[in-house]
Short mmCIF file of C-alpha atoms in Angstrom, two decimals:
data_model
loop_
_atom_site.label_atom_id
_atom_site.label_comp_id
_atom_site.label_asym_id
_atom_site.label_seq_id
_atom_site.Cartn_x
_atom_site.Cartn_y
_atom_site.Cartn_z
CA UNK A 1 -134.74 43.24 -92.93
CA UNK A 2 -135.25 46.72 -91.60
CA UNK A 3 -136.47 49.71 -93.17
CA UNK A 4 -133.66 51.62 -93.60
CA UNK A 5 -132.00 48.55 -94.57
CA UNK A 6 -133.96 47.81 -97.31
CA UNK A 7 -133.92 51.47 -98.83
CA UNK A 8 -130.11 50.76 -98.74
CA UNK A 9 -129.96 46.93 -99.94
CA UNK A 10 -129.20 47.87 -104.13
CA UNK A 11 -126.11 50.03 -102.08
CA UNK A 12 -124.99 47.08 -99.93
CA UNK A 13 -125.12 44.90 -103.25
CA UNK A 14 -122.47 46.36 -104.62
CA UNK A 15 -120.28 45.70 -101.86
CA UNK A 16 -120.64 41.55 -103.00
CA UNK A 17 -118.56 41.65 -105.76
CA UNK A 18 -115.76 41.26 -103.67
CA UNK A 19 -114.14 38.08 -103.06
CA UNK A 20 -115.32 35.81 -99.92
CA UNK A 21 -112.74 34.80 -97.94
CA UNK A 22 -111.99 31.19 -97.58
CA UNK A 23 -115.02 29.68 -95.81
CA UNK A 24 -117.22 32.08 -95.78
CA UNK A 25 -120.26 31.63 -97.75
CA UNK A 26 -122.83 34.49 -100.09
CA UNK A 27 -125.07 34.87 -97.14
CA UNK A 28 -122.97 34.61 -94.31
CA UNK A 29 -121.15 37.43 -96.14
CA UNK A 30 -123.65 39.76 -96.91
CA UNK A 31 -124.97 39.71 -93.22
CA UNK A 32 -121.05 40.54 -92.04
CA UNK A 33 -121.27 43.45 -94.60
CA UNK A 34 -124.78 44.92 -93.06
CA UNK A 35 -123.61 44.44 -89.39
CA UNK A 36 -120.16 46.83 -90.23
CA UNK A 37 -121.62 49.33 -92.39
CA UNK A 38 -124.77 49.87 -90.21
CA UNK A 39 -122.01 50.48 -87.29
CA UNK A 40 -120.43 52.52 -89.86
CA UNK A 41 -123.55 54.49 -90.84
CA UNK A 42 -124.53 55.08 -87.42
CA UNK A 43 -121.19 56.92 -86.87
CA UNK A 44 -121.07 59.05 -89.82
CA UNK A 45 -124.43 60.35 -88.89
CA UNK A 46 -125.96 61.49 -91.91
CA UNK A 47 -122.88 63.20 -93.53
CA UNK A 48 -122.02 65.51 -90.14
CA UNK A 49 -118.97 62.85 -89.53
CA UNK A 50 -115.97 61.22 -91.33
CA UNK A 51 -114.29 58.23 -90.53
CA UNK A 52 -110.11 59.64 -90.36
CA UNK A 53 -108.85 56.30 -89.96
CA UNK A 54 -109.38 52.31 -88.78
CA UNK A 55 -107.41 49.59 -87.54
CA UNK A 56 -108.41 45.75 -86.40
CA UNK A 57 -108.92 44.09 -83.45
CA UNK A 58 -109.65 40.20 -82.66
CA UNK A 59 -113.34 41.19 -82.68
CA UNK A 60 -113.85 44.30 -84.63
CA UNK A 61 -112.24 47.47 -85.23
CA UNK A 62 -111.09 50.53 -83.70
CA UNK A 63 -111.79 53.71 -85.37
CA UNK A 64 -111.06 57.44 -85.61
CA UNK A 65 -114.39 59.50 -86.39
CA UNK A 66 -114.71 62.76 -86.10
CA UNK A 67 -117.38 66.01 -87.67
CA UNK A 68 -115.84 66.76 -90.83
CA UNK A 69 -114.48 70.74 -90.26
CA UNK A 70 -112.16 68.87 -87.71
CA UNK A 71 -110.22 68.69 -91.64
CA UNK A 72 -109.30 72.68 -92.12
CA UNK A 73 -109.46 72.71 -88.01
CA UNK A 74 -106.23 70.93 -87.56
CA UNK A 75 -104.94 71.66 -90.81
CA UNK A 76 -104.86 75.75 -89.96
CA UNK A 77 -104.89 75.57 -86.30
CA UNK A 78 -106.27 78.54 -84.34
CA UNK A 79 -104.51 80.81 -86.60
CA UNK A 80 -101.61 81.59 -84.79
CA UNK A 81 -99.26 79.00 -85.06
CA UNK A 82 -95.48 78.46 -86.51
CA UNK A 83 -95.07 77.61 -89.88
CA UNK A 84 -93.38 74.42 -89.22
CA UNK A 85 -96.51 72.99 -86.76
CA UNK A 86 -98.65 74.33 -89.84
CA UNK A 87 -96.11 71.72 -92.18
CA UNK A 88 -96.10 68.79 -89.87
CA UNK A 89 -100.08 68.96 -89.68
CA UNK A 90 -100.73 69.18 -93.58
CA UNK A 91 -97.80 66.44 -93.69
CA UNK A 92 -99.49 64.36 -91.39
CA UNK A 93 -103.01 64.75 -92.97
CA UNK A 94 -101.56 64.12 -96.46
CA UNK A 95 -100.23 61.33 -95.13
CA UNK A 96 -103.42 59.85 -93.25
CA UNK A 97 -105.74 60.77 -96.09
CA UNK A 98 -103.76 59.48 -98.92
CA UNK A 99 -104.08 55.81 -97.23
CA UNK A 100 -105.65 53.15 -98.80
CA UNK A 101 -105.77 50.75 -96.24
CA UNK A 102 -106.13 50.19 -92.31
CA UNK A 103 -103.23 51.67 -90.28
CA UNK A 104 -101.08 49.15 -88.18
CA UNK A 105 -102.22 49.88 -84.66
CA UNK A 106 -98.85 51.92 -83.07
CA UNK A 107 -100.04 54.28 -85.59
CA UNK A 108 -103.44 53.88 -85.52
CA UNK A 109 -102.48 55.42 -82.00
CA UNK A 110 -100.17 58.05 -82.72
CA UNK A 111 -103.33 59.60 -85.28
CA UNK A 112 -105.87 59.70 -82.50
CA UNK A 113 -103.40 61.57 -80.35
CA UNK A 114 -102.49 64.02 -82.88
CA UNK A 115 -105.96 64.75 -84.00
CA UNK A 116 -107.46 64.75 -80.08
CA UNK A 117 -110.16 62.45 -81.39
CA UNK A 118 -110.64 59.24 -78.76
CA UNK A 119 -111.28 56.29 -80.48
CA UNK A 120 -114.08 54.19 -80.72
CA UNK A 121 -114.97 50.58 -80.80
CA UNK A 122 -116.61 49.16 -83.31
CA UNK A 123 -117.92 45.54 -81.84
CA UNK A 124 -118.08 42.53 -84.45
CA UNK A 125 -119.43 38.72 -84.06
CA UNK A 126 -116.31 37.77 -85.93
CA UNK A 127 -112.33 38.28 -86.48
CA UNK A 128 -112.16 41.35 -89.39
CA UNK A 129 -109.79 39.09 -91.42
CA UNK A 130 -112.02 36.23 -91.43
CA UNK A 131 -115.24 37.60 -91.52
CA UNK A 132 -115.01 40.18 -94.05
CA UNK A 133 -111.33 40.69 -95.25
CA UNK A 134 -109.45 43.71 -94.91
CA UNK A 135 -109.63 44.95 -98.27
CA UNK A 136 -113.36 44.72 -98.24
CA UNK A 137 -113.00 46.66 -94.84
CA UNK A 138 -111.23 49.29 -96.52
CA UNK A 139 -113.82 49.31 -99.37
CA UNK A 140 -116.60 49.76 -97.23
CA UNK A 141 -114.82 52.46 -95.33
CA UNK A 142 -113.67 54.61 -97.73
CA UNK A 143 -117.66 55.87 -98.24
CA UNK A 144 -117.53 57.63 -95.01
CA UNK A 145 -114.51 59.35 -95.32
CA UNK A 146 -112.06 61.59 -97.89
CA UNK A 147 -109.25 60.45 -99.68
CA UNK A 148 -105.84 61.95 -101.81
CA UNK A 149 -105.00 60.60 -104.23
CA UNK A 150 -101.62 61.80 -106.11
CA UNK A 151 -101.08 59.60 -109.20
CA UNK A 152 -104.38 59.08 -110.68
CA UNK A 153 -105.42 60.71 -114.78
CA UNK A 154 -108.15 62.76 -115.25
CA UNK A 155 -109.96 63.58 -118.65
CA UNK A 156 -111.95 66.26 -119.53
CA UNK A 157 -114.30 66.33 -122.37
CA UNK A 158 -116.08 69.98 -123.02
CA UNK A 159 -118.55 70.22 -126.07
CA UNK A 160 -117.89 73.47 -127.51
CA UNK A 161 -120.85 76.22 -127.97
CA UNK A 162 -122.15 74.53 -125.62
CA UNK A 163 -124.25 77.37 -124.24
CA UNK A 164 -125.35 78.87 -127.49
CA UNK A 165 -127.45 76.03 -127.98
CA UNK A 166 -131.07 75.59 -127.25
CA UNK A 167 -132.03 73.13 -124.33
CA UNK A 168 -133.35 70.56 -126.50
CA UNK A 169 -129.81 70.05 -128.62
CA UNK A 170 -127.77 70.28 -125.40
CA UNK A 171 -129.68 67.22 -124.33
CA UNK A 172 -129.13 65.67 -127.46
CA UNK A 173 -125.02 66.38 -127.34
CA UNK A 174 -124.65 65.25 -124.23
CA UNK A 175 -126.76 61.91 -125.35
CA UNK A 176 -124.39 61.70 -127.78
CA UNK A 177 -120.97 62.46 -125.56
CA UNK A 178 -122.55 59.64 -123.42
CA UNK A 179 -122.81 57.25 -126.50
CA UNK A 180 -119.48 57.99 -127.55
CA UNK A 181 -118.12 57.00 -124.21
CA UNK A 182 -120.22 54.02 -123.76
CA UNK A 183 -119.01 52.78 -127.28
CA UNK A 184 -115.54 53.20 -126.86
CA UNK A 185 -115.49 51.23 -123.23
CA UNK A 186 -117.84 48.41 -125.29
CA UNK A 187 -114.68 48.09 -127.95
CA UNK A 188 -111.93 47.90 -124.77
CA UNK A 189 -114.05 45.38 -123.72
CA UNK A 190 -113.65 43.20 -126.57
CA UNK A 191 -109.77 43.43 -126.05
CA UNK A 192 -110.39 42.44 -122.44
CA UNK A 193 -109.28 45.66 -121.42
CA UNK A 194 -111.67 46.53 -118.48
CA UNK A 195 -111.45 49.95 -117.25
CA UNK A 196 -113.19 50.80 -114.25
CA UNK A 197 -114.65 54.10 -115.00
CA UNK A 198 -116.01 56.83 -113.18
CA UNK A 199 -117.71 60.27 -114.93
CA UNK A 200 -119.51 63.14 -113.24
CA UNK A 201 -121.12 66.13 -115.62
CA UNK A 202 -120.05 69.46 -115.83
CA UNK A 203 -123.19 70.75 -117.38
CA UNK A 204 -121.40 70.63 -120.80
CA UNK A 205 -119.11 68.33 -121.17
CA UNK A 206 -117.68 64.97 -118.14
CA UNK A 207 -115.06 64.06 -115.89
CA UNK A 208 -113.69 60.96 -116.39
CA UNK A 209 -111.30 59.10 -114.04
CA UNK A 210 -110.33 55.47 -113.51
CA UNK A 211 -111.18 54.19 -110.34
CA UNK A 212 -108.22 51.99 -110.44
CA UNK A 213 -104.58 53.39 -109.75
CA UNK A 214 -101.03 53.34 -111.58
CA UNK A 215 -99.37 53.30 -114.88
CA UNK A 216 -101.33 50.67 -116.71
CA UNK A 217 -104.99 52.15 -115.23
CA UNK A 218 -103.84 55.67 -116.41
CA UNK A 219 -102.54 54.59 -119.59
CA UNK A 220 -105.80 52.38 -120.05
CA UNK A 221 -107.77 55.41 -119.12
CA UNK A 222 -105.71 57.17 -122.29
CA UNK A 223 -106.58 54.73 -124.67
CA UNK A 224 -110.36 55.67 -123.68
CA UNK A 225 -109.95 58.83 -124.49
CA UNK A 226 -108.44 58.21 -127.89
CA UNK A 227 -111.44 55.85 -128.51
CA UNK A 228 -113.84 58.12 -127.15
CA UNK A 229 -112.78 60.99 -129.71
CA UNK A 230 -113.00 58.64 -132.47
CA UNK A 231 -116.48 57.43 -132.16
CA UNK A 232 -117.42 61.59 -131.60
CA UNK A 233 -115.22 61.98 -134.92
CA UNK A 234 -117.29 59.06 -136.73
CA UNK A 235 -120.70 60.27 -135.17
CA UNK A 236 -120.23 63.79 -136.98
CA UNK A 237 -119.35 62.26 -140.22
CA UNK A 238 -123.11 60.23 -139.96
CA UNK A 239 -125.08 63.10 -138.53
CA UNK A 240 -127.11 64.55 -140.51
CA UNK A 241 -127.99 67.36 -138.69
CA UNK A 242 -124.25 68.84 -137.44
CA UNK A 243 -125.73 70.51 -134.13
CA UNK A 244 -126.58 66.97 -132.76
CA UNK A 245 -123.30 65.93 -132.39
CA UNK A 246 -121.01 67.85 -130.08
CA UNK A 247 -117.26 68.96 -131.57
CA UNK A 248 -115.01 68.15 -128.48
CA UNK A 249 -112.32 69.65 -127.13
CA UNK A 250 -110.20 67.55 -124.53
CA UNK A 251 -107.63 67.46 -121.89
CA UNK A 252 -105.96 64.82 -120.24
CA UNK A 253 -104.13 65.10 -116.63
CA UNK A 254 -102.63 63.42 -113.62
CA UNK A 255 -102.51 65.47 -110.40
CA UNK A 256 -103.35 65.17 -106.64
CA UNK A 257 -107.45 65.72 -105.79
CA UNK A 258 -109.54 64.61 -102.85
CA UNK A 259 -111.73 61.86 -103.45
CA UNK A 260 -115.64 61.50 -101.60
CA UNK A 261 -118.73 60.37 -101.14
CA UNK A 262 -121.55 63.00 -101.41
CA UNK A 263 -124.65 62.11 -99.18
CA UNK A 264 -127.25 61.17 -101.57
CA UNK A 265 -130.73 60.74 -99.91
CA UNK A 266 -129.75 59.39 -96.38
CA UNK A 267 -126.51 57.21 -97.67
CA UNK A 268 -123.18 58.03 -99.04
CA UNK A 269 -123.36 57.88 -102.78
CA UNK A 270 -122.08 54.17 -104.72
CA UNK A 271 -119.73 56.72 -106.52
CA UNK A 272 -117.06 59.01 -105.77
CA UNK A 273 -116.10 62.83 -106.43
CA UNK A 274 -113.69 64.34 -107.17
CA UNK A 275 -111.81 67.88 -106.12
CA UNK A 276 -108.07 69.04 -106.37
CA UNK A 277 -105.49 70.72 -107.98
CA UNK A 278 -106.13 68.16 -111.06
CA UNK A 279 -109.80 69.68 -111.73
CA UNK A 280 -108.48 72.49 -111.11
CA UNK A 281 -106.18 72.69 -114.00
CA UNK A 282 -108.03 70.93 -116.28
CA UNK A 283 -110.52 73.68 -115.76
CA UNK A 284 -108.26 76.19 -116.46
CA UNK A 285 -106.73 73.97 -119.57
CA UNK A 286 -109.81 73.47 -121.46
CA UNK A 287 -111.05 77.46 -120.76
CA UNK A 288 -107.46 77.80 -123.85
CA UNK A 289 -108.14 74.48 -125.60
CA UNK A 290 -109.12 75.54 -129.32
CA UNK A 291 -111.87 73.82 -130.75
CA UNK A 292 -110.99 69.85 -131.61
CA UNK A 293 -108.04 70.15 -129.71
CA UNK A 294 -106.31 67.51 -127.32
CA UNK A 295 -104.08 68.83 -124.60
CA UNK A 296 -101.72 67.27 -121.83
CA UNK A 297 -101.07 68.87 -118.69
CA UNK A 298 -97.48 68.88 -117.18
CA UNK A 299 -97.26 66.34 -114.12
CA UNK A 300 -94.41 64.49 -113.10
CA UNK A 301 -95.51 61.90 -110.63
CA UNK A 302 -95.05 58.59 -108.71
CA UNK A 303 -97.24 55.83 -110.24
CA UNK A 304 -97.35 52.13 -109.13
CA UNK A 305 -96.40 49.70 -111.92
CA UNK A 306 -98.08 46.50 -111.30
CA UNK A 307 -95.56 44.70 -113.48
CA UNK A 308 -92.51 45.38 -111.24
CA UNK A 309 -94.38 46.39 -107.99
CA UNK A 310 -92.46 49.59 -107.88
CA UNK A 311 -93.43 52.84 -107.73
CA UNK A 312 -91.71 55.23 -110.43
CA UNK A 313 -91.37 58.01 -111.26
CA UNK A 314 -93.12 59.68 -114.73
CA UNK A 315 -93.65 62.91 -116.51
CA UNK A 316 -95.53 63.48 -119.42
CA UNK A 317 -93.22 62.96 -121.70
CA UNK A 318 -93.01 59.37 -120.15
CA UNK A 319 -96.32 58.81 -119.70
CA UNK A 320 -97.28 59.20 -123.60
CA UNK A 321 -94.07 57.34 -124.50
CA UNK A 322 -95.87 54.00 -122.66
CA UNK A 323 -98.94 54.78 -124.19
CA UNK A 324 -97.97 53.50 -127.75
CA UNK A 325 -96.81 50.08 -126.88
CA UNK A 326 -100.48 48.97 -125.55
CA UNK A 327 -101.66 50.87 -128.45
CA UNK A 328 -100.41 47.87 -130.85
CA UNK A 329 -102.58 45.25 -128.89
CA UNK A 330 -105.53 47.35 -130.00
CA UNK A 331 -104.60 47.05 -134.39
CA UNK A 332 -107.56 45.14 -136.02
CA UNK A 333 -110.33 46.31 -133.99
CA UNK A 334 -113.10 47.67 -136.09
CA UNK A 335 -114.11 51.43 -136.03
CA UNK A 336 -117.18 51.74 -138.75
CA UNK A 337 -116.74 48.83 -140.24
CA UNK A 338 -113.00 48.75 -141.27
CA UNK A 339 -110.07 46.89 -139.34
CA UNK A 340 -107.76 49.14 -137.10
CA UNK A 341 -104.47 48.68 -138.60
CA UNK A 342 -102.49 51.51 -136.58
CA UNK A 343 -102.93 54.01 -133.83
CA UNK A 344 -100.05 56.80 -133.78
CA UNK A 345 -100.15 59.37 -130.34
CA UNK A 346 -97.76 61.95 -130.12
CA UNK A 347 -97.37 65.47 -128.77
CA UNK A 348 -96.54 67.74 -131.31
CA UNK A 349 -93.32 69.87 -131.73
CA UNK A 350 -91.20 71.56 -134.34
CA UNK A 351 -88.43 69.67 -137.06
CA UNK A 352 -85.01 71.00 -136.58
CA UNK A 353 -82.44 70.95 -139.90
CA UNK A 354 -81.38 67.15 -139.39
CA UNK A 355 -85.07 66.28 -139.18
CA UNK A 356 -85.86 65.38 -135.80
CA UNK A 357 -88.92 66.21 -134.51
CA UNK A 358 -89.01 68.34 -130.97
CA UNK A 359 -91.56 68.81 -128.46
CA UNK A 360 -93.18 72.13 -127.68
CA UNK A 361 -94.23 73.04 -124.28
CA UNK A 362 -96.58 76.00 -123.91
CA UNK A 363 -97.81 78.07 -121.20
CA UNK A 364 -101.05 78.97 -120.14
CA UNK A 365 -101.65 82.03 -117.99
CA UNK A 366 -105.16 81.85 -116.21
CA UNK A 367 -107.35 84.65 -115.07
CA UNK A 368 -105.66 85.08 -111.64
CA UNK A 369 -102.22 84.95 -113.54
CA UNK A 370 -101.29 81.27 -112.50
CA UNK A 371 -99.49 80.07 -115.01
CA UNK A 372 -99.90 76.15 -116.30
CA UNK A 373 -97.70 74.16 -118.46
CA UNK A 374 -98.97 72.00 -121.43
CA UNK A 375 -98.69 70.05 -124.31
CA UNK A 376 -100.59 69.42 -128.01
CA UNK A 377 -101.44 66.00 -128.62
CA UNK A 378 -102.39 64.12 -131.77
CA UNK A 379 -103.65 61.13 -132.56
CA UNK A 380 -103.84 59.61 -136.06
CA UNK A 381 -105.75 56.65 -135.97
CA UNK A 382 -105.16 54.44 -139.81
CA UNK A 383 -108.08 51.88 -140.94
CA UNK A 384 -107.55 49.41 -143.49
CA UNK A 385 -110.43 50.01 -145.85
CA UNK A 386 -111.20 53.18 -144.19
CA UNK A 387 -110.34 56.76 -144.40
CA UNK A 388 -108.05 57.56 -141.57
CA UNK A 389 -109.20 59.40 -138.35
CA UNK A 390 -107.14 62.29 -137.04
CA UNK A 391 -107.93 63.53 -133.91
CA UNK A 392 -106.35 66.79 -132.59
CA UNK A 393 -104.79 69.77 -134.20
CA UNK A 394 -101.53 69.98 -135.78
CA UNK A 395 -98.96 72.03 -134.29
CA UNK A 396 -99.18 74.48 -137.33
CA UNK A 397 -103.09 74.53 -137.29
CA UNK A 398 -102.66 76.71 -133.51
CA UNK A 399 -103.16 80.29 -133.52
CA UNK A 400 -100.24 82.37 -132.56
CA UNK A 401 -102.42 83.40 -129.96
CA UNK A 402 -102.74 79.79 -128.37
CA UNK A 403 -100.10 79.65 -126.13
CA UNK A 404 -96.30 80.50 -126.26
CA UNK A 405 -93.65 78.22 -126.69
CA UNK A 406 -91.79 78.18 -123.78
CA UNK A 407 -89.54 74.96 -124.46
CA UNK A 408 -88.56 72.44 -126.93
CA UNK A 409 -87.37 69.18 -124.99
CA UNK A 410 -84.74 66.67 -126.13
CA UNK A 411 -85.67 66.13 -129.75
CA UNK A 412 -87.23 62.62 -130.63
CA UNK A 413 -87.51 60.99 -133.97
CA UNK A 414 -91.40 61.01 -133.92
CA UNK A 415 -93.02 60.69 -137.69
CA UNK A 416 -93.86 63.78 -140.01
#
């Protein structure tokens, strides 16, 4: 094997765990991977190009690669032209990036032409289908380019003080954030619920995304956080020294964000980033969340539901609604020793006179004046020879200061 294919081999690896298709055995496969990525790798150059879009052909594939300012260059145009060719081109590029897959080739065609890029060839020994499979293709590919992605949660964990502390106990926080997160993935697992997780730092406190899309990913990626919080809650209760454990303060979102592969050394990184309007707000959210609070950004969004094969429409509201249903599956697994017996997530709200419970929507106002809608969420979690776990802040445990109510939706009969 070459050099600089054997500083890359532990990256190739991971490209294995997809299925083979029919035929096709380990090694033949892993040789079919090497001879498209290096074709791949040779194009993206070291970072200074992106791959915009791919199609196949009996023998290989035709692709659309191009240096990576050629993004805000068609996007904004020389500067001087129409707002409706400014709409088409963002439409266009939302469109192209937010693709998944390879495009059919009519449109494969009608991309080139509209970006001015001429296509290249990408030669293969084999038929893409056969050789490699398409969604293998599209794995592969995705590392050298940029993605948007609408639909997909985001959490954000920040461990507050953060900065007071001394370097020594801000390693030993986030040691324990990590812990916390590790734990709670290790109890999904034992309910078979495998959650393909993603985290980058933020110097005090992660990111954490599914790397798997729709309603039961995002609502999988809630039940993380719950579990998450729980094992931080149980890990202050045992510490001895208070400082070593972090005191959390979380927010949970689903908004659009561009998804990439950083150049790490000379190959694109195994793991994605992520920047968008979601970080964005869950920056802003967690600069008002109070101490041991949970909030929920405002999104209303199309998410694929792998049950029907639709994809429907859901707001927050919605979203946490679905969330309790799964939640049963999850009664009897042990937190400290003692049996699960119920997990209760809500968003808080007010009681009107006939006893139904509402649910308050604030507003944030950021530093530049944006304003951001959100919600407080709770989450009581009841053991059976345990004392219970609340997670969260009550809606009458929030400053004044917090946030202002700005709305109380259709009442629900929630629990006191």
């Amino acid at each position: 094997m070459k050099e600089e294919l054997r500083k890359r081999r532990s990256w190739l690896d991971g490209f294995m765990a997809y299925p083979a298709p029919a035929g096709l055995g380990e090694n033949q496969l892993r040789d079919n991977i090497i001879l498209l990525d290096q074709a791949l790798y040779a194009l993206w150059n070291l970072g200074d190009n992106l791959l915009f879009g791919w199609t196949p052909e009996a023998r290989g594939l035709r692709v659309i690669v191009a240096p990576h300012p050629l993004l805000t260059e068609f996007a904004l145009g020389d500067g001087h032209l129409p707002p409706a060719e400014l709409t088409r081109r963002a439409r266009l590029l939302d469109k192209l990036l937010s693709n998944q897959e390879h495009l059919e080739a009519a449109e494969f065609d009608r991309v080139a032409s509209a970006l001015d890029v001429r296509p290249r060839l990408i030669e293969l020994p084999f038929a893409p289908e056969d050789g490699l499979g398409l969604p293998l293709i599209a794995a592969i590919a995705a590392r050298y380019g940029v993605r948007l992605v609408e639909d997909r949660a985001v959490i954000l964990f920040d461990a507050v003080g953060f900065s007071l502390l001394t370097p020594l106990q801000q390693v030993v926080q986030l040691n324990s954030l990590s812990c916390s997160v590790n734990a709670a993935y290790a109890k999904l697992l034992d309910r078979e619920i495998n959650i393909n997780f993603a985290r980058t730092t933020t110097g005090d406190g992660f990111y954490i995304w599914n790397r798997m899309r729709g309603v039961e990913a995002n609502v999988e990626l809630y039940q993380l956080m719950q579990f998450i919080l729980a094992d931080n809650a149980l890990a202050q209760e045992r510490a001895t020294r208070p400082e070593s454990v972090p005191r959390l303060r979380a927010c949970f979102h689903v908004g659009s964000h561009y998804e990439f592969y950083q150049s790490e050394g000379l190959n694109p990184t195994s793991f994605s980033y992520l920047v968008g309007q979601v970080t964005i707000e869950l920056a802003r959210m967690i600069d008002n969340a109070q101490p041991g609070q949970i909030l929920v950004g405002k999104f209303n969004t199309l998410m694929h539901d792998a049950a029907t094969g639709e994809d429907v429409r859901i707001d927050s509201l919605d979203f946490v609604e679905r969330t309790r249903a799964p939640l049963r599956s999850l009664n009897g697994l042990r937190l400290a020793g003692s049996e699960v017996d119920e997990i209760a997530c809500y968003l808080t709200g007010r009681r009107d006179s006939t006893g139904l419970w509402g649910i308050s929507e604030y507003q944030i106002a950021d530093k530049h004046g944006l304003i951001h809608r959100v919600y407080n969420a709770k989450i009581n979690i009841h053991r059976r020879n345990g004392e219970p776990i609340y997670l969260g802040l009550r809606e009458e445990d929030l400053p004044v200061t917090v946030a202002r109510t700005v709305a109380d939706p259709d009442l629900h009969p929630l629990h006191a």
